[in-house]
């Protein structure tokens, strides 16, 4: 074999070897990228699975939460929607009787109840966001009944009072040592309480002022029997999250609420629902302080 032929064979072998090495390197590169992509998919999937759909529950409580033409709306509802969307959180909203909505959030993770009063008895049961709004609570009595002074310990103890079951009002009453629990008349619907008062089965009804417009027809019908007396409480309303899964989300929602206040969206919603100037977080008075 000539020297030139040997040289050619060596060059051919070198080229073939290089080609094989390049093919091998390319194969390894594709395998590495494939494993990286597969790993990315496996990493992403649990992260997505950890983003649950939150269940937001409340009661019919206009103008804060109510159903209109099949749509859930109201000041607190629209505010919560913006706060959830600000954090890209999936959610569904449902309206229930208050006692049922309250129990759902006590029992179920990834749930939130809103337009709820914050009391000492409830404090450790939830994570809190707010306040969202304020609402005044008034005492209603029979038109010919002497004024009931809830600041007077004896009158307070003897008074037969009706109110919404599991509401902040009930919590306040039951936590007061002067209150006689045998005179406790919790109801599911405020209409029942007003009818009890009209028939003198109770001495007073504690009702949020925003319910007056909602129950205007019934109150007009009962106008010769019952009337509104003094304000007994200004109640800040909050959102409360199930404690098993709500801490991080509660912090995110609170920051969103601050941002909505700063941008003016909060005041815009207040104006839209006729709730006046921007609310501030004031200390919550005792039931009989006012």
PDB file of C-alpha atoms in Angstrom:
ATOM      1  CA  UNK A   1       0.000   0.000   0.000  1.00  0.00           C
ATOM      2  CA  UNK A   2       1.366   3.367  -0.927  1.00  0.00           C
ATOM      3  CA  UNK A   3       2.024   6.119   1.583  1.00  0.00           C
ATOM      4  CA  UNK A   4      -0.683   8.290  -0.069  1.00  0.00           C
ATOM      5  CA  UNK A   5      -3.312   5.525   0.280  1.00  0.00           C
ATOM      6  CA  UNK A   6      -2.458   5.027   3.974  1.00  0.00           C
ATOM      7  CA  UNK A   7      -2.832   8.754   4.526  1.00  0.00           C
ATOM      8  CA  UNK A   8      -6.220   8.758   2.799  1.00  0.00           C
ATOM      9  CA  UNK A   9      -7.411   5.817   4.922  1.00  0.00           C
ATOM     10  CA  UNK A  10      -6.331   7.598   8.093  1.00  0.00           C
ATOM     11  CA  UNK A  11      -8.197  10.762   7.052  1.00  0.00           C
ATOM     12  CA  UNK A  12     -11.313   8.726   6.243  1.00  0.00           C
ATOM     13  CA  UNK A  13     -11.135   6.967   9.600  1.00  0.00           C
ATOM     14  CA  UNK A  14     -10.718  10.285  11.372  1.00  0.00           C
ATOM     15  CA  UNK A  15     -13.690  11.827   9.568  1.00  0.00           C
ATOM     16  CA  UNK A  16     -15.820   8.754  10.230  1.00  0.00           C
ATOM     17  CA  UNK A  17     -14.807   8.784  13.876  1.00  0.00           C
ATOM     18  CA  UNK A  18     -15.600  12.466  14.243  1.00  0.00           C
ATOM     19  CA  UNK A  19     -18.974  11.989  12.582  1.00  0.00           C
ATOM     20  CA  UNK A  20     -19.774   9.142  14.928  1.00  0.00           C
ATOM     21  CA  UNK A  21     -18.736  11.208  17.931  1.00  0.00           C
ATOM     22  CA  UNK A  22     -20.900  14.110  16.756  1.00  0.00           C
ATOM     23  CA  UNK A  23     -23.873  11.810  16.274  1.00  0.00           C
ATOM     24  CA  UNK A  24     -23.317  10.409  19.746  1.00  0.00           C
ATOM     25  CA  UNK A  25     -22.972  13.887  21.268  1.00  0.00           C
ATOM     26  CA  UNK A  26     -26.162  15.055  19.504  1.00  0.00           C
ATOM     27  CA  UNK A  27     -28.035  12.008  20.763  1.00  0.00           C
ATOM     28  CA  UNK A  28     -26.887  12.687  24.310  1.00  0.00           C
ATOM     29  CA  UNK A  29     -27.887  16.354  23.971  1.00  0.00           C
ATOM     30  CA  UNK A  30     -31.382  15.426  22.783  1.00  0.00           C
ATOM     31  CA  UNK A  31     -31.713  12.940  25.640  1.00  0.00           C
ATOM     32  CA  UNK A  32     -30.642  15.589  28.180  1.00  0.00           C
ATOM     33  CA  UNK A  33     -33.150  18.147  26.852  1.00  0.00           C
ATOM     34  CA  UNK A  34     -35.842  15.491  26.813  1.00  0.00           C
ATOM     35  CA  UNK A  35     -35.204  14.634  30.434  1.00  0.00           C
ATOM     36  CA  UNK A  36     -35.147  18.337  31.331  1.00  0.00           C
ATOM     37  CA  UNK A  37     -38.519  18.908  29.643  1.00  0.00           C
ATOM     38  CA  UNK A  38     -40.019  15.835  31.286  1.00  0.00           C
ATOM     39  CA  UNK A  39     -38.689  16.987  34.639  1.00  0.00           C
ATOM     40  CA  UNK A  40     -40.205  20.409  34.090  1.00  0.00           C
ATOM     41  CA  UNK A  41     -43.575  18.842  33.383  1.00  0.00           C
ATOM     42  CA  UNK A  42     -43.419  16.780  36.546  1.00  0.00           C
ATOM     43  CA  UNK A  43     -42.415  19.838  38.558  1.00  0.00           C
ATOM     44  CA  UNK A  44     -45.206  22.021  37.092  1.00  0.00           C
ATOM     45  CA  UNK A  45     -48.023  19.562  37.574  1.00  0.00           C
ATOM     46  CA  UNK A  46     -48.031  19.473  41.400  1.00  0.00           C
ATOM     47  CA  UNK A  47     -47.725  23.260  41.517  1.00  0.00           C
ATOM     48  CA  UNK A  48     -50.864  23.598  39.417  1.00  0.00           C
ATOM     49  CA  UNK A  49     -52.620  20.961  41.497  1.00  0.00           C
ATOM     50  CA  UNK A  50     -51.892  23.000  44.628  1.00  0.00           C
ATOM     51  CA  UNK A  51     -54.027  25.888  43.296  1.00  0.00           C
ATOM     52  CA  UNK A  52     -57.547  24.870  44.415  1.00  0.00           C
ATOM     53  CA  UNK A  53     -60.831  26.488  43.508  1.00  0.00           C
ATOM     54  CA  UNK A  54     -61.864  28.506  46.537  1.00  0.00           C
ATOM     55  CA  UNK A  55     -65.471  28.274  47.685  1.00  0.00           C
ATOM     56  CA  UNK A  56     -66.765  31.715  48.721  1.00  0.00           C
ATOM     57  CA  UNK A  57     -70.004  31.581  50.726  1.00  0.00           C
ATOM     58  CA  UNK A  58     -72.266  34.200  52.226  1.00  0.00           C
ATOM     59  CA  UNK A  59     -75.919  34.980  52.939  1.00  0.00           C
ATOM     60  CA  UNK A  60     -78.496  37.185  51.247  1.00  0.00           C
ATOM     61  CA  UNK A  61     -77.570  40.527  52.825  1.00  0.00           C
ATOM     62  CA  UNK A  62     -78.072  43.471  50.426  1.00  0.00           C
ATOM     63  CA  UNK A  63     -76.434  45.737  49.476  1.00  0.00           C
ATOM     64  CA  UNK A  64     -73.365  43.737  50.502  1.00  0.00           C
ATOM     65  CA  UNK A  65     -74.331  40.356  49.013  1.00  0.00           C
ATOM     66  CA  UNK A  66     -77.429  39.444  47.036  1.00  0.00           C
ATOM     67  CA  UNK A  67     -78.681  37.790  43.877  1.00  0.00           C
ATOM     68  CA  UNK A  68     -79.976  39.888  40.998  1.00  0.00           C
ATOM     69  CA  UNK A  69     -81.265  38.339  37.763  1.00  0.00           C
ATOM     70  CA  UNK A  70     -79.462  35.113  38.557  1.00  0.00           C
ATOM     71  CA  UNK A  71     -76.140  36.856  39.277  1.00  0.00           C
ATOM     72  CA  UNK A  72     -74.462  37.150  42.671  1.00  0.00           C
ATOM     73  CA  UNK A  73     -73.483  40.756  43.271  1.00  0.00           C
ATOM     74  CA  UNK A  74     -73.334  43.439  45.959  1.00  0.00           C
ATOM     75  CA  UNK A  75     -70.586  45.605  47.412  1.00  0.00           C
ATOM     76  CA  UNK A  76     -68.755  42.859  49.326  1.00  0.00           C
ATOM     77  CA  UNK A  77     -69.236  40.362  46.500  1.00  0.00           C
ATOM     78  CA  UNK A  78     -67.735  42.649  43.865  1.00  0.00           C
ATOM     79  CA  UNK A  79     -64.913  43.643  46.207  1.00  0.00           C
ATOM     80  CA  UNK A  80     -64.049  39.982  46.900  1.00  0.00           C
ATOM     81  CA  UNK A  81     -64.123  39.196  43.188  1.00  0.00           C
ATOM     82  CA  UNK A  82     -61.527  41.889  42.516  1.00  0.00           C
ATOM     83  CA  UNK A  83     -59.373  40.713  45.397  1.00  0.00           C
ATOM     84  CA  UNK A  84     -59.444  37.091  44.213  1.00  0.00           C
ATOM     85  CA  UNK A  85     -58.723  38.050  40.607  1.00  0.00           C
ATOM     86  CA  UNK A  86     -55.893  40.320  41.724  1.00  0.00           C
ATOM     87  CA  UNK A  87     -54.188  37.168  43.021  1.00  0.00           C
ATOM     88  CA  UNK A  88     -55.266  34.946  40.094  1.00  0.00           C
ATOM     89  CA  UNK A  89     -57.196  32.671  42.463  1.00  0.00           C
ATOM     90  CA  UNK A  90     -59.947  30.464  41.065  1.00  0.00           C
ATOM     91  CA  UNK A  91     -63.229  30.754  42.979  1.00  0.00           C
ATOM     92  CA  UNK A  92     -66.944  29.994  43.068  1.00  0.00           C
ATOM     93  CA  UNK A  93     -69.530  31.979  45.063  1.00  0.00           C
ATOM     94  CA  UNK A  94     -72.680  30.571  46.674  1.00  0.00           C
ATOM     95  CA  UNK A  95     -75.428  32.024  48.879  1.00  0.00           C
ATOM     96  CA  UNK A  96     -76.809  29.972  51.791  1.00  0.00           C
ATOM     97  CA  UNK A  97     -78.713  30.622  54.999  1.00  0.00           C
ATOM     98  CA  UNK A  98     -76.185  32.145  57.379  1.00  0.00           C
ATOM     99  CA  UNK A  99     -75.882  29.198  59.782  1.00  0.00           C
ATOM    100  CA  UNK A 100     -75.146  26.789  56.930  1.00  0.00           C
ATOM    101  CA  UNK A 101     -72.603  29.108  55.288  1.00  0.00           C
ATOM    102  CA  UNK A 102     -70.857  29.551  58.631  1.00  0.00           C
ATOM    103  CA  UNK A 103     -70.642  25.807  59.244  1.00  0.00           C
ATOM    104  CA  UNK A 104     -69.270  25.152  55.751  1.00  0.00           C
ATOM    105  CA  UNK A 105     -66.285  27.412  56.391  1.00  0.00           C
ATOM    106  CA  UNK A 106     -65.682  25.923  59.826  1.00  0.00           C
ATOM    107  CA  UNK A 107     -65.564  22.406  58.367  1.00  0.00           C
ATOM    108  CA  UNK A 108     -64.060  22.700  54.874  1.00  0.00           C
ATOM    109  CA  UNK A 109     -60.589  23.747  53.655  1.00  0.00           C
ATOM    110  CA  UNK A 110     -60.236  26.351  50.890  1.00  0.00           C
ATOM    111  CA  UNK A 111     -63.452  28.082  51.912  1.00  0.00           C
ATOM    112  CA  UNK A 112     -64.166  31.726  52.757  1.00  0.00           C
ATOM    113  CA  UNK A 113     -67.200  33.419  54.254  1.00  0.00           C
ATOM    114  CA  UNK A 114     -67.692  37.147  53.826  1.00  0.00           C
ATOM    115  CA  UNK A 115     -69.704  40.031  55.251  1.00  0.00           C
ATOM    116  CA  UNK A 116     -69.120  38.427  58.649  1.00  0.00           C
ATOM    117  CA  UNK A 117     -68.757  40.232  61.962  1.00  0.00           C
ATOM    118  CA  UNK A 118     -65.468  39.706  63.786  1.00  0.00           C
ATOM    119  CA  UNK A 119     -65.938  38.815  67.449  1.00  0.00           C
ATOM    120  CA  UNK A 120     -63.707  37.559  70.251  1.00  0.00           C
ATOM    121  CA  UNK A 121     -65.448  34.188  70.135  1.00  0.00           C
ATOM    122  CA  UNK A 122     -64.733  33.809  66.423  1.00  0.00           C
ATOM    123  CA  UNK A 123     -61.235  35.298  66.411  1.00  0.00           C
ATOM    124  CA  UNK A 124     -59.224  32.075  66.651  1.00  0.00           C
ATOM    125  CA  UNK A 125     -61.504  30.062  64.368  1.00  0.00           C
ATOM    126  CA  UNK A 126     -60.524  31.835  61.121  1.00  0.00           C
ATOM    127  CA  UNK A 127     -57.958  33.942  59.318  1.00  0.00           C
ATOM    128  CA  UNK A 128     -59.376  37.447  58.795  1.00  0.00           C
ATOM    129  CA  UNK A 129     -59.321  39.950  55.935  1.00  0.00           C
ATOM    130  CA  UNK A 130     -60.781  43.428  56.200  1.00  0.00           C
ATOM    131  CA  UNK A 131     -62.648  45.313  57.256  1.00  0.00           C
ATOM    132  CA  UNK A 132     -64.678  45.275  54.054  1.00  0.00           C
ATOM    133  CA  UNK A 133     -67.484  47.558  55.265  1.00  0.00           C
ATOM    134  CA  UNK A 134     -69.451  48.718  58.315  1.00  0.00           C
ATOM    135  CA  UNK A 135     -73.096  48.155  59.158  1.00  0.00           C
ATOM    136  CA  UNK A 136     -75.253  49.658  61.926  1.00  0.00           C
ATOM    137  CA  UNK A 137     -77.465  47.410  64.039  1.00  0.00           C
ATOM    138  CA  UNK A 138     -80.703  48.763  65.559  1.00  0.00           C
ATOM    139  CA  UNK A 139     -83.121  47.609  68.208  1.00  0.00           C
ATOM    140  CA  UNK A 140     -86.748  47.235  67.093  1.00  0.00           C
ATOM    141  CA  UNK A 141     -89.638  47.193  69.592  1.00  0.00           C
ATOM    142  CA  UNK A 142     -93.405  47.248  69.709  1.00  0.00           C
ATOM    143  CA  UNK A 143     -94.729  50.761  69.076  1.00  0.00           C
ATOM    144  CA  UNK A 144     -96.386  50.982  72.518  1.00  0.00           C
ATOM    145  CA  UNK A 145     -93.575  49.318  74.466  1.00  0.00           C
ATOM    146  CA  UNK A 146     -91.508  51.378  76.906  1.00  0.00           C
ATOM    147  CA  UNK A 147     -87.961  51.983  75.668  1.00  0.00           C
ATOM    148  CA  UNK A 148     -85.687  49.054  76.357  1.00  0.00           C
ATOM    149  CA  UNK A 149     -82.349  50.212  77.756  1.00  0.00           C
ATOM    150  CA  UNK A 150     -79.759  47.544  77.018  1.00  0.00           C
ATOM    151  CA  UNK A 151     -77.224  49.433  79.148  1.00  0.00           C
ATOM    152  CA  UNK A 152     -79.329  48.661  82.206  1.00  0.00           C
ATOM    153  CA  UNK A 153     -78.175  45.255  83.556  1.00  0.00           C
ATOM    154  CA  UNK A 154     -81.615  44.229  84.795  1.00  0.00           C
ATOM    155  CA  UNK A 155     -83.427  45.191  81.584  1.00  0.00           C
ATOM    156  CA  UNK A 156     -80.745  43.524  79.526  1.00  0.00           C
ATOM    157  CA  UNK A 157     -81.057  40.329  81.547  1.00  0.00           C
ATOM    158  CA  UNK A 158     -84.850  40.199  81.287  1.00  0.00           C
ATOM    159  CA  UNK A 159     -85.168  41.209  77.632  1.00  0.00           C
ATOM    160  CA  UNK A 160     -86.400  38.587  75.176  1.00  0.00           C
ATOM    161  CA  UNK A 161     -84.394  39.336  72.031  1.00  0.00           C
ATOM    162  CA  UNK A 162     -84.561  37.819  68.549  1.00  0.00           C
ATOM    163  CA  UNK A 163     -81.711  37.876  66.016  1.00  0.00           C
ATOM    164  CA  UNK A 164     -80.149  35.850  63.199  1.00  0.00           C
ATOM    165  CA  UNK A 165     -78.773  32.485  64.266  1.00  0.00           C
ATOM    166  CA  UNK A 166     -74.932  32.245  64.439  1.00  0.00           C
ATOM    167  CA  UNK A 167     -74.626  35.943  63.612  1.00  0.00           C
ATOM    168  CA  UNK A 168     -72.147  38.325  65.219  1.00  0.00           C
ATOM    169  CA  UNK A 169     -75.061  39.653  67.302  1.00  0.00           C
ATOM    170  CA  UNK A 170     -75.703  36.212  68.774  1.00  0.00           C
ATOM    171  CA  UNK A 171     -72.002  35.820  69.569  1.00  0.00           C
ATOM    172  CA  UNK A 172     -71.968  39.184  71.350  1.00  0.00           C
ATOM    173  CA  UNK A 173     -75.073  38.385  73.381  1.00  0.00           C
ATOM    174  CA  UNK A 174     -73.919  34.933  74.440  1.00  0.00           C
ATOM    175  CA  UNK A 175     -70.535  36.274  75.531  1.00  0.00           C
ATOM    176  CA  UNK A 176     -72.147  38.830  77.862  1.00  0.00           C
ATOM    177  CA  UNK A 177     -72.561  37.392  81.360  1.00  0.00           C
ATOM    178  CA  UNK A 178     -75.591  39.615  81.987  1.00  0.00           C
ATOM    179  CA  UNK A 179     -77.536  38.059  79.127  1.00  0.00           C
ATOM    180  CA  UNK A 180     -80.044  35.374  80.039  1.00  0.00           C
ATOM    181  CA  UNK A 181     -79.533  32.565  77.541  1.00  0.00           C
ATOM    182  CA  UNK A 182     -83.095  31.354  78.139  1.00  0.00           C
ATOM    183  CA  UNK A 183     -84.282  34.610  76.531  1.00  0.00           C
ATOM    184  CA  UNK A 184     -82.308  33.820  73.401  1.00  0.00           C
ATOM    185  CA  UNK A 185     -84.456  33.597  70.226  1.00  0.00           C
ATOM    186  CA  UNK A 186     -82.191  32.894  67.223  1.00  0.00           C
ATOM    187  CA  UNK A 187     -83.920  32.625  63.847  1.00  0.00           C
ATOM    188  CA  UNK A 188     -82.837  31.627  60.365  1.00  0.00           C
ATOM    189  CA  UNK A 189     -84.733  34.445  58.611  1.00  0.00           C
ATOM    190  CA  UNK A 190     -85.164  37.968  59.980  1.00  0.00           C
ATOM    191  CA  UNK A 191     -88.832  37.941  58.870  1.00  0.00           C
ATOM    192  CA  UNK A 192     -89.510  35.360  61.579  1.00  0.00           C
ATOM    193  CA  UNK A 193     -88.036  37.651  64.222  1.00  0.00           C
ATOM    194  CA  UNK A 194     -90.119  40.624  63.056  1.00  0.00           C
ATOM    195  CA  UNK A 195     -93.302  38.543  63.126  1.00  0.00           C
ATOM    196  CA  UNK A 196     -92.458  37.320  66.632  1.00  0.00           C
ATOM    197  CA  UNK A 197     -92.105  40.942  67.712  1.00  0.00           C
ATOM    198  CA  UNK A 198     -95.401  41.905  66.056  1.00  0.00           C
ATOM    199  CA  UNK A 199     -97.115  39.135  68.022  1.00  0.00           C
ATOM    200  CA  UNK A 200     -95.310  40.162  71.243  1.00  0.00           C
ATOM    201  CA  UNK A 201     -93.478  36.870  71.583  1.00  0.00           C
ATOM    202  CA  UNK A 202     -90.247  38.834  72.037  1.00  0.00           C
ATOM    203  CA  UNK A 203     -89.435  42.250  73.479  1.00  0.00           C
ATOM    204  CA  UNK A 204     -87.028  43.315  70.769  1.00  0.00           C
ATOM    205  CA  UNK A 205     -85.352  42.435  67.485  1.00  0.00           C
ATOM    206  CA  UNK A 206     -81.735  43.263  66.647  1.00  0.00           C
ATOM    207  CA  UNK A 207     -81.490  43.939  62.904  1.00  0.00           C
ATOM    208  CA  UNK A 208     -78.875  45.480  60.626  1.00  0.00           C
ATOM    209  CA  UNK A 209     -80.125  48.693  59.061  1.00  0.00           C
ATOM    210  CA  UNK A 210     -79.416  47.538  55.512  1.00  0.00           C
ATOM    211  CA  UNK A 211     -82.147  44.907  55.895  1.00  0.00           C
ATOM    212  CA  UNK A 212     -84.814  47.607  56.210  1.00  0.00           C
ATOM    213  CA  UNK A 213     -84.919  48.238  52.470  1.00  0.00           C
ATOM    214  CA  UNK A 214     -84.927  44.507  51.787  1.00  0.00           C
ATOM    215  CA  UNK A 215     -87.884  43.988  54.155  1.00  0.00           C
ATOM    216  CA  UNK A 216     -89.636  47.262  53.315  1.00  0.00           C
ATOM    217  CA  UNK A 217     -92.970  45.659  52.383  1.00  0.00           C
ATOM    218  CA  UNK A 218     -93.149  43.610  55.571  1.00  0.00           C
ATOM    219  CA  UNK A 219     -92.131  46.600  57.711  1.00  0.00           C
ATOM    220  CA  UNK A 220     -94.803  48.739  56.043  1.00  0.00           C
ATOM    221  CA  UNK A 221     -97.399  46.085  56.806  1.00  0.00           C
ATOM    222  CA  UNK A 222     -96.292  45.956  60.430  1.00  0.00           C
ATOM    223  CA  UNK A 223     -95.813  49.741  60.822  1.00  0.00           C
ATOM    224  CA  UNK A 224     -98.684  50.047  63.329  1.00  0.00           C
ATOM    225  CA  UNK A 225     -97.151  47.332  65.517  1.00  0.00           C
ATOM    226  CA  UNK A 226     -93.357  47.678  65.490  1.00  0.00           C
ATOM    227  CA  UNK A 227     -90.812  50.468  65.084  1.00  0.00           C
ATOM    228  CA  UNK A 228     -87.104  51.083  65.036  1.00  0.00           C
ATOM    229  CA  UNK A 229     -85.605  52.478  68.237  1.00  0.00           C
ATOM    230  CA  UNK A 230     -81.933  53.124  69.138  1.00  0.00           C
ATOM    231  CA  UNK A 231     -78.719  52.063  67.463  1.00  0.00           C
ATOM    232  CA  UNK A 232     -76.951  49.472  69.567  1.00  0.00           C
ATOM    233  CA  UNK A 233     -73.891  48.620  67.490  1.00  0.00           C
ATOM    234  CA  UNK A 234     -71.734  49.529  64.499  1.00  0.00           C
ATOM    235  CA  UNK A 235     -70.388  46.275  63.164  1.00  0.00           C
ATOM    236  CA  UNK A 236     -67.350  46.047  60.848  1.00  0.00           C
ATOM    237  CA  UNK A 237     -67.726  43.299  58.251  1.00  0.00           C
ATOM    238  CA  UNK A 238     -64.847  41.019  57.249  1.00  0.00           C
ATOM    239  CA  UNK A 239     -63.953  38.013  55.143  1.00  0.00           C
ATOM    240  CA  UNK A 240     -62.981  34.930  57.147  1.00  0.00           C
ATOM    241  CA  UNK A 241     -60.991  31.974  55.789  1.00  0.00           C
ATOM    242  CA  UNK A 242     -60.931  28.379  56.976  1.00  0.00           C
ATOM    243  CA  UNK A 243     -57.898  28.024  59.199  1.00  0.00           C
ATOM    244  CA  UNK A 244     -56.683  24.731  57.723  1.00  0.00           C
ATOM    245  CA  UNK A 245     -55.624  26.349  54.453  1.00  0.00           C
ATOM    246  CA  UNK A 246     -56.157  30.068  54.591  1.00  0.00           C
ATOM    247  CA  UNK A 247     -53.154  31.864  56.114  1.00  0.00           C
ATOM    248  CA  UNK A 248     -51.176  32.639  52.951  1.00  0.00           C
ATOM    249  CA  UNK A 249     -54.300  33.447  50.969  1.00  0.00           C
ATOM    250  CA  UNK A 250     -55.551  35.723  53.756  1.00  0.00           C
ATOM    251  CA  UNK A 251     -52.306  37.694  53.618  1.00  0.00           C
ATOM    252  CA  UNK A 252     -52.528  38.010  49.838  1.00  0.00           C
ATOM    253  CA  UNK A 253     -56.146  39.164  49.972  1.00  0.00           C
ATOM    254  CA  UNK A 254     -55.382  41.735  52.664  1.00  0.00           C
ATOM    255  CA  UNK A 255     -52.653  43.231  50.484  1.00  0.00           C
ATOM    256  CA  UNK A 256     -55.088  43.326  47.556  1.00  0.00           C
ATOM    257  CA  UNK A 257     -57.598  45.200  49.704  1.00  0.00           C
ATOM    258  CA  UNK A 258     -54.943  47.797  50.540  1.00  0.00           C
ATOM    259  CA  UNK A 259     -54.127  48.185  46.840  1.00  0.00           C
ATOM    260  CA  UNK A 260     -57.794  48.604  45.901  1.00  0.00           C
ATOM    261  CA  UNK A 261     -58.150  51.325  48.536  1.00  0.00           C
ATOM    262  CA  UNK A 262     -55.046  53.111  47.278  1.00  0.00           C
ATOM    263  CA  UNK A 263     -56.165  52.990  43.636  1.00  0.00           C
ATOM    264  CA  UNK A 264     -59.661  54.296  44.395  1.00  0.00           C
ATOM    265  CA  UNK A 265     -61.470  51.120  43.331  1.00  0.00           C
ATOM    266  CA  UNK A 266     -62.788  50.644  46.852  1.00  0.00           C
ATOM    267  CA  UNK A 267     -64.361  54.093  46.999  1.00  0.00           C
ATOM    268  CA  UNK A 268     -65.794  53.565  43.517  1.00  0.00           C
ATOM    269  CA  UNK A 269     -67.630  50.466  44.739  1.00  0.00           C
ATOM    270  CA  UNK A 270     -68.872  52.308  47.845  1.00  0.00           C
ATOM    271  CA  UNK A 271     -70.320  55.017  45.605  1.00  0.00           C
ATOM    272  CA  UNK A 272     -71.859  52.465  43.262  1.00  0.00           C
ATOM    273  CA  UNK A 273     -73.759  50.797  46.111  1.00  0.00           C
ATOM    274  CA  UNK A 274     -74.607  53.999  47.975  1.00  0.00           C
ATOM    275  CA  UNK A 275     -72.485  53.268  51.032  1.00  0.00           C
ATOM    276  CA  UNK A 276     -70.884  56.703  51.430  1.00  0.00           C
ATOM    277  CA  UNK A 277     -67.289  57.666  52.084  1.00  0.00           C
ATOM    278  CA  UNK A 278     -64.408  55.269  52.510  1.00  0.00           C
ATOM    279  CA  UNK A 279     -64.663  53.240  55.673  1.00  0.00           C
ATOM    280  CA  UNK A 280     -61.974  53.111  58.306  1.00  0.00           C
ATOM    281  CA  UNK A 281     -61.123  50.359  60.753  1.00  0.00           C
ATOM    282  CA  UNK A 282     -62.534  51.636  64.025  1.00  0.00           C
ATOM    283  CA  UNK A 283     -62.566  49.745  67.358  1.00  0.00           C
ATOM    284  CA  UNK A 284     -65.624  47.525  67.693  1.00  0.00           C
ATOM    285  CA  UNK A 285     -67.800  48.706  70.589  1.00  0.00           C
ATOM    286  CA  UNK A 286     -69.495  46.331  73.012  1.00  0.00           C
ATOM    287  CA  UNK A 287     -73.123  45.533  72.314  1.00  0.00           C
ATOM    288  CA  UNK A 288     -74.483  47.908  74.936  1.00  0.00           C
ATOM    289  CA  UNK A 289     -71.909  50.719  74.779  1.00  0.00           C
ATOM    290  CA  UNK A 290     -73.956  52.957  72.506  1.00  0.00           C
TER     291      UNK A 290
END
